[in-house]
């Protein structure tokens, strides 16, 4: 019965492109809408068919990890392109029901208290750093690169991102204090210290990232200007000239936005400036894909810009500037997918085949979220005082320039 019902669901669901499905009983059906991408998949058993019918947003990824859903004559990317493009046009009935329930529960799902935030960070960022070295650039930038011409290499795009953000911070004199909230493996903080003469404090909840960032600072001879701590943003006790946060806000949770921006306001000196770089969504408030929440980023959420701006306004901060990056992250993840595939054998030895399939699925659906499902990046420039930044935004056009370090 499940294949019959799933057959009807696919016939209703596919309105763009073409999908061919090989069912467990040997039957093969084709579903087509207006011209678009094409792909095919095989379902191994009736249990998989039932699961896809009830909760496709979760079960497609789980079935791929288990090997009971396989692309046929196409790549995983091509298969997910068809499915995700059609989801944007007409979500399956089961997915609409579960999505509504998840939206109602999202405050609980994103209740990232201090203890829960630490556990959620460890789930992803405390994986063996060798994994990340296999597919990230040499500086280990695990966020969106900046492609001003579209032809940059991954390393060039990540370097351009760092200097673009530095320009927005307006580090106009050496020795300015900078708080890096969610500092990753330290690459941005080390750049700000080395190239702009800043005194950087990076904070993270990942012990693995902390260890590497501290070692990198020592190796670079920057211990005096770049230090890294295991610290929750809620417990920052001093004030800084500048605050930068890249790729961390997605782990805060909607219910904690007031606490986050209140903490940032307290940590800013009266004439201070903050730049917030995060993933957002075009279509308004929503929910995190349940597969991503379970396997990749528990407690994570990429907000609509409207949700963030509302929280900023209630905190009394000035929104001095907003910039939207549309396809930059899609290009970044495409580089990561290529690099991951080239080193897949080494990663399988580090973990196992199921892990590789999980990570492949994560990278594929993440890239497609930016290409066909309205995800983007936003950068907000915030200040406490109206005159904390120059009158005109031309000061941001100094990307690539450096401030000479103080002796």
Coordinates of C-alpha atoms in Angstrom, one line a residue:
X1 CA 0.0 0.0 0.0
X2 CA 2.8 2.4 0.8
X3 CA 4.2 2.5 -2.8
X4 CA 0.7 3.2 -4.1
X5 CA 0.2 6.1 -1.8
X6 CA 3.7 7.3 -2.4
X7 CA 3.1 7.1 -6.1
X8 CA 0.1 9.4 -5.7
X9 CA 2.1 11.8 -3.6
X10 CA 4.9 12.0 -6.1
X11 CA 2.4 12.6 -8.9
X12 CA 1.0 15.5 -7.0
X13 CA 4.4 16.8 -5.8
X14 CA 6.5 16.9 -8.9
X15 CA 5.5 20.1 -10.8
X16 CA 9.0 21.1 -12.0
X17 CA 11.5 18.8 -13.8
X18 CA 11.4 15.0 -13.9
X19 CA 11.8 12.3 -11.2
X20 CA 12.0 8.6 -11.9
X21 CA 11.4 6.2 -9.0
X22 CA 12.3 2.5 -8.8
X23 CA 10.0 1.0 -6.2
X24 CA 10.9 -2.0 -4.0
X25 CA 8.4 -4.3 -5.9
X26 CA 10.3 -3.7 -9.2
X27 CA 7.9 -1.1 -10.5
X28 CA 9.3 2.0 -12.1
X29 CA 7.3 5.2 -12.3
X30 CA 8.1 8.6 -13.8
X31 CA 6.8 12.0 -12.7
X32 CA 7.2 15.2 -14.7
X33 CA 6.2 18.8 -14.6
X34 CA 7.3 21.7 -16.6
X35 CA 10.9 21.6 -17.9
X36 CA 13.6 21.5 -15.2
X37 CA 16.2 19.2 -13.6
X38 CA 16.0 15.5 -13.9
X39 CA 17.0 12.6 -11.6
X40 CA 16.1 9.1 -10.6
X41 CA 16.2 7.1 -7.3
X42 CA 15.7 3.6 -6.0
X43 CA 13.9 2.7 -2.8
X44 CA 15.2 -0.5 -1.2
X45 CA 12.1 -1.6 0.8
X46 CA 8.6 -0.8 1.8
X47 CA 9.6 0.6 5.1
X48 CA 11.6 3.4 3.3
X49 CA 8.5 4.1 1.2
X50 CA 6.4 4.5 4.3
X51 CA 8.9 6.7 6.0
X52 CA 9.1 9.0 3.0
X53 CA 5.4 9.3 2.8
X54 CA 5.0 10.3 6.5
X55 CA 8.0 12.6 7.1
X56 CA 10.1 13.2 4.0
X57 CA 12.1 16.2 5.4
X58 CA 13.7 13.9 8.0
X59 CA 13.5 10.5 6.2
X60 CA 15.1 11.3 2.8
X61 CA 18.4 12.0 4.6
X62 CA 18.1 9.0 6.9
X63 CA 17.4 6.7 4.0
X64 CA 20.3 7.9 2.1
X65 CA 22.6 7.4 5.1
X66 CA 21.2 3.9 5.5
X67 CA 21.6 3.1 1.8
X68 CA 17.9 2.4 1.3
X69 CA 17.5 5.4 -0.9
X70 CA 20.1 5.7 -3.8
X71 CA 20.4 7.9 -6.8
X72 CA 20.2 6.0 -10.1
X73 CA 22.2 7.3 -13.1
X74 CA 22.7 10.7 -11.4
X75 CA 24.5 12.3 -8.5
X76 CA 23.0 12.9 -5.1
X77 CA 23.2 16.6 -5.9
X78 CA 21.1 16.2 -9.0
X79 CA 18.5 14.1 -7.1
X80 CA 18.2 16.6 -4.3
X81 CA 18.0 19.5 -6.8
X82 CA 14.8 18.0 -8.2
X83 CA 13.3 17.3 -4.7
X84 CA 14.3 20.6 -3.1
X85 CA 13.2 22.7 -6.0
X86 CA 9.7 21.1 -5.9
X87 CA 9.5 21.4 -2.1
X88 CA 9.6 25.2 -2.6
X89 CA 6.7 25.0 -4.9
X90 CA 4.5 22.4 -3.3
X91 CA 5.5 20.8 -0.1
X92 CA 4.1 17.2 0.5
X93 CA 1.1 17.1 2.9
X94 CA 3.1 15.1 5.5
X95 CA 5.9 17.7 5.5
X96 CA 3.4 20.6 5.9
X97 CA 1.9 18.9 9.0
X98 CA 5.3 18.2 10.6
X99 CA 6.6 21.6 9.7
X100 CA 3.7 23.2 11.5
X101 CA 4.3 21.1 14.6
X102 CA 8.0 21.9 14.6
X103 CA 7.3 25.6 14.3
X104 CA 5.0 25.5 17.3
X105 CA 7.9 23.7 19.2
X106 CA 10.8 25.8 17.9
X107 CA 11.3 27.7 21.1
X108 CA 11.9 24.4 22.9
X109 CA 14.0 23.0 20.1
X110 CA 16.2 26.1 20.1
X111 CA 16.3 26.5 23.9
X112 CA 20.1 26.9 23.9
X113 CA 20.8 27.4 27.6
X114 CA 24.5 27.4 28.6
X115 CA 24.7 23.7 29.1
X116 CA 22.7 22.8 26.1
X117 CA 24.6 25.2 23.9
X118 CA 27.9 23.6 25.0
X119 CA 26.5 20.1 24.1
X120 CA 25.2 21.3 20.8
X121 CA 28.5 22.8 19.8
X122 CA 30.4 19.7 20.8
X123 CA 28.2 17.6 18.5
X124 CA 29.6 19.2 15.4
X125 CA 32.6 21.3 16.2
X126 CA 34.4 18.9 18.5
X127 CA 34.7 16.3 15.7
X128 CA 38.3 15.4 14.8
X129 CA 39.8 18.5 13.3
X130 CA 41.4 16.3 10.6
X131 CA 38.0 16.1 9.1
X132 CA 37.8 19.8 8.6
X133 CA 41.3 20.1 7.4
X134 CA 40.4 17.7 4.5
X135 CA 37.8 20.1 3.0
X136 CA 38.3 23.6 4.3
X137 CA 40.9 26.1 3.2
X138 CA 44.3 26.3 4.9
X139 CA 43.0 29.0 7.3
X140 CA 40.1 26.7 8.3
X141 CA 37.4 29.2 7.6
X142 CA 34.1 27.4 8.2
X143 CA 31.8 30.1 7.0
X144 CA 30.8 31.9 3.8
X145 CA 33.6 33.1 1.5
X146 CA 33.3 36.3 -0.5
X147 CA 33.4 36.2 -4.3
X148 CA 33.5 39.7 -5.6
X149 CA 34.2 38.6 -9.1
X150 CA 32.9 35.0 -8.9
X151 CA 36.3 33.6 -10.1
X152 CA 38.1 33.5 -6.8
X153 CA 39.6 30.3 -5.4
X154 CA 38.4 29.1 -2.0
X155 CA 41.4 30.6 -0.3
X156 CA 41.0 33.9 -2.1
X157 CA 37.3 34.1 -1.2
X158 CA 37.9 33.4 2.5
X159 CA 40.7 36.0 2.6
X160 CA 38.4 38.5 0.9
X161 CA 35.7 37.8 3.5
X162 CA 38.0 38.5 6.4
X163 CA 39.2 41.8 5.0
X164 CA 35.7 42.8 4.0
X165 CA 34.6 42.3 7.6
X166 CA 37.6 44.1 8.9
X167 CA 36.8 47.1 6.8
X168 CA 33.3 47.2 8.2
X169 CA 34.7 47.1 11.7
X170 CA 36.5 50.4 11.0
X171 CA 39.7 49.4 12.7
X172 CA 41.2 52.9 12.0
X173 CA 43.9 52.8 14.6
X174 CA 46.2 50.0 15.9
X175 CA 45.6 48.5 19.4
X176 CA 41.8 48.5 19.2
X177 CA 40.3 45.7 21.3
X178 CA 38.1 43.2 19.4
X179 CA 35.8 40.5 20.8
X180 CA 35.4 37.6 18.3
X181 CA 32.2 35.7 19.4
X182 CA 32.3 32.2 18.1
X183 CA 36.0 32.4 16.9
X184 CA 36.2 29.0 15.3
X185 CA 39.8 27.8 14.8
X186 CA 41.1 31.3 15.2
X187 CA 41.7 32.4 11.6
X188 CA 39.7 35.6 11.6
X189 CA 41.1 36.7 15.0
X190 CA 44.7 36.0 13.9
X191 CA 44.1 38.1 10.8
X192 CA 42.8 41.0 12.7
X193 CA 45.7 40.9 15.1
X194 CA 48.4 40.4 12.4
X195 CA 47.1 42.7 9.6
X196 CA 45.2 45.4 11.6
X197 CA 47.1 45.6 14.8
X198 CA 44.0 44.7 16.9
X199 CA 44.1 43.1 20.3
X200 CA 41.7 40.2 19.9
X201 CA 39.8 38.0 22.4
X202 CA 38.2 35.0 20.7
X203 CA 35.6 33.0 22.6
X204 CA 34.2 29.6 21.7
X205 CA 32.4 26.7 23.3
X206 CA 34.3 24.1 21.4
X207 CA 37.3 22.6 23.2
X208 CA 38.7 21.3 20.0
X209 CA 38.6 24.7 18.3
X210 CA 40.0 26.4 21.4
X211 CA 43.0 24.1 21.5
X212 CA 43.8 24.7 17.8
X213 CA 43.3 28.5 18.0
X214 CA 45.6 28.8 21.0
X215 CA 48.3 26.7 19.2
X216 CA 48.0 28.8 16.1
X217 CA 48.5 32.0 18.1
X218 CA 51.6 30.6 19.7
X219 CA 53.0 29.4 16.3
X220 CA 52.4 32.8 14.7
X221 CA 54.0 34.7 17.6
X222 CA 50.7 36.5 18.3
X223 CA 50.0 35.4 21.8
X224 CA 50.3 39.0 23.0
X225 CA 47.6 40.2 20.6
X226 CA 45.3 37.2 20.1
X227 CA 44.0 35.1 22.9
X228 CA 41.3 32.5 22.9
X229 CA 39.0 31.4 25.7
X230 CA 36.3 28.8 26.4
X231 CA 33.5 31.2 27.2
X232 CA 29.7 31.6 26.7
X233 CA 28.7 35.0 25.2
X234 CA 26.4 35.5 28.2
X235 CA 29.3 35.6 30.6
X236 CA 31.5 38.2 28.8
X237 CA 32.5 40.6 31.6
X238 CA 34.5 43.5 29.9
X239 CA 33.9 46.0 27.2
X240 CA 35.6 46.2 23.7
X241 CA 36.0 48.7 20.9
X242 CA 34.7 46.2 18.4
X243 CA 32.8 43.0 18.3
X244 CA 32.8 40.5 15.4
X245 CA 30.6 37.4 15.2
X246 CA 30.7 35.1 12.1
X247 CA 28.6 32.0 11.8
X248 CA 27.8 31.8 15.5
X249 CA 24.4 33.5 15.6
X250 CA 22.8 30.5 14.0
X251 CA 23.3 28.6 17.3
X252 CA 21.7 31.2 19.6
X253 CA 18.0 30.3 19.2
X254 CA 15.1 32.7 18.7
X255 CA 14.1 32.8 22.3
X256 CA 17.6 33.9 23.2
X257 CA 18.0 36.8 20.8
X258 CA 17.1 39.5 23.4
X259 CA 19.7 38.0 25.8
X260 CA 22.3 37.8 22.9
X261 CA 21.9 41.5 21.8
X262 CA 21.7 42.7 25.4
X263 CA 25.0 40.9 26.1
X264 CA 26.6 42.4 23.0
X265 CA 25.4 45.9 24.0
X266 CA 27.0 45.5 27.4
X267 CA 30.2 44.3 25.9
X268 CA 30.5 47.3 23.5
X269 CA 32.1 50.5 24.6
X270 CA 29.8 53.5 24.1
X271 CA 31.6 54.4 20.8
X272 CA 31.9 50.7 19.9
X273 CA 30.9 48.9 16.7
X274 CA 29.7 45.3 16.1
X275 CA 29.5 43.3 12.8
X276 CA 27.2 40.3 12.8
X277 CA 27.6 37.8 9.9
X278 CA 25.1 34.9 9.8
X279 CA 22.9 32.7 7.6
X280 CA 19.4 33.9 7.0
X281 CA 16.3 33.0 5.0
X282 CA 14.4 35.1 2.5
X283 CA 10.8 33.9 3.1
X284 CA 10.3 35.0 6.7
X285 CA 10.3 33.0 10.0
X286 CA 10.5 29.3 9.6
X287 CA 12.0 26.1 11.1
X288 CA 15.2 24.2 10.8
X289 CA 15.1 21.1 8.6
X290 CA 14.7 18.2 11.1
X291 CA 17.4 16.1 9.5
X292 CA 19.9 19.0 9.9
X293 CA 18.7 19.6 13.5
X294 CA 19.2 15.9 14.4
X295 CA 22.4 15.0 12.7
X296 CA 24.4 18.2 12.0
X297 CA 23.4 21.3 14.0
X298 CA 21.1 20.5 17.0
X299 CA 19.4 23.6 18.3
X300 CA 20.5 25.6 15.2
X301 CA 18.3 28.0 13.2
X302 CA 18.9 30.4 10.3
X303 CA 16.6 33.3 10.9
X304 CA 14.7 35.7 8.7
X305 CA 16.4 39.1 8.8
X306 CA 13.1 40.5 10.2
X307 CA 13.4 38.3 13.3
X308 CA 16.9 39.7 13.9
X309 CA 16.2 43.3 13.3
X310 CA 13.3 43.2 15.6
X311 CA 15.5 41.9 18.4
X312 CA 18.1 44.6 17.7
X313 CA 15.6 47.4 17.8
X314 CA 14.3 46.2 21.2
X315 CA 17.8 46.3 22.6
X316 CA 18.3 49.9 21.6
X317 CA 21.2 49.4 19.3
X318 CA 21.6 51.3 16.0
X319 CA 21.4 49.2 12.8
X320 CA 24.0 51.2 10.9
X321 CA 24.2 49.0 7.9
X322 CA 22.8 45.7 6.4
X323 CA 24.3 43.8 3.5
X324 CA 22.9 40.6 1.9
X325 CA 25.1 38.0 0.2
X326 CA 22.9 35.7 -2.0
X327 CA 25.0 33.0 -3.8
X328 CA 28.3 33.4 -2.1
X329 CA 27.7 30.5 0.3
X330 CA 26.5 28.3 -2.5
X331 CA 29.9 28.9 -4.2
X332 CA 31.7 28.2 -1.0
X333 CA 30.0 24.9 -0.3
X334 CA 30.5 23.8 -3.9
X335 CA 34.3 24.1 -3.2
X336 CA 33.8 22.2 0.1
X337 CA 31.9 19.4 -1.7
X338 CA 34.6 19.0 -4.3
X339 CA 37.4 18.9 -1.7
X340 CA 35.4 16.4 0.5
X341 CA 34.9 14.1 -2.5
X342 CA 38.6 14.2 -3.3
X343 CA 39.5 13.1 0.2
X344 CA 36.5 10.8 0.8
X345 CA 38.6 7.7 1.3
X346 CA 40.7 9.3 4.0
X347 CA 37.6 10.6 5.8
X348 CA 36.0 7.1 5.6
X349 CA 39.0 5.7 7.4
X350 CA 38.8 8.5 10.0
X351 CA 35.1 7.7 10.6
X352 CA 33.1 5.3 8.5
X353 CA 30.9 5.0 5.3
X354 CA 27.7 6.1 7.1
X355 CA 29.4 9.2 8.3
X356 CA 30.6 10.0 4.8
X357 CA 27.1 9.7 3.5
X358 CA 25.8 11.9 6.2
X359 CA 28.3 14.6 5.5
X360 CA 27.8 14.4 1.8
X361 CA 24.1 14.8 2.3
X362 CA 24.7 17.8 4.6
X363 CA 26.9 19.6 2.1
X364 CA 24.6 18.9 -0.8
X365 CA 21.4 20.1 0.8
X366 CA 23.2 23.1 2.3
X367 CA 24.4 24.3 -1.1
X368 CA 21.0 23.8 -2.6
X369 CA 19.4 25.7 0.3
X370 CA 21.2 28.7 -1.1
X371 CA 20.6 28.0 -4.8
X372 CA 16.9 27.1 -4.8
X373 CA 15.4 27.6 -1.3
X374 CA 16.0 31.2 -0.4
X375 CA 18.9 31.0 2.0
X376 CA 21.4 33.8 2.1
X377 CA 23.9 35.5 4.3
X378 CA 23.4 38.9 6.0
X379 CA 25.9 41.2 7.7
X380 CA 24.5 43.7 10.2
X381 CA 26.7 46.6 11.4
X382 CA 25.5 47.7 14.9
X383 CA 26.5 50.5 17.3
X384 CA 25.4 52.0 20.6
X385 CA 25.8 55.6 19.6
X386 CA 24.5 57.4 16.5
X387 CA 28.0 58.8 15.7
X388 CA 30.1 55.8 16.3
X389 CA 30.9 55.4 12.6
X390 CA 31.8 58.0 9.9
X391 CA 28.9 59.9 8.4
X392 CA 29.2 58.2 5.0
X393 CA 29.7 54.4 4.4
X394 CA 32.7 55.0 2.2
X395 CA 34.9 53.8 5.1
X396 CA 33.8 50.3 4.2
X397 CA 35.5 50.6 0.8
X398 CA 38.9 50.1 2.3
X399 CA 38.8 46.3 1.9
X400 CA 42.3 44.9 1.6
X401 CA 44.0 47.9 3.3
X402 CA 45.9 47.3 6.5
X403 CA 46.6 49.3 9.7
X404 CA 50.2 49.3 10.7
X405 CA 50.7 47.5 14.0
X406 CA 51.9 49.4 16.9
X407 CA 55.5 48.8 17.9

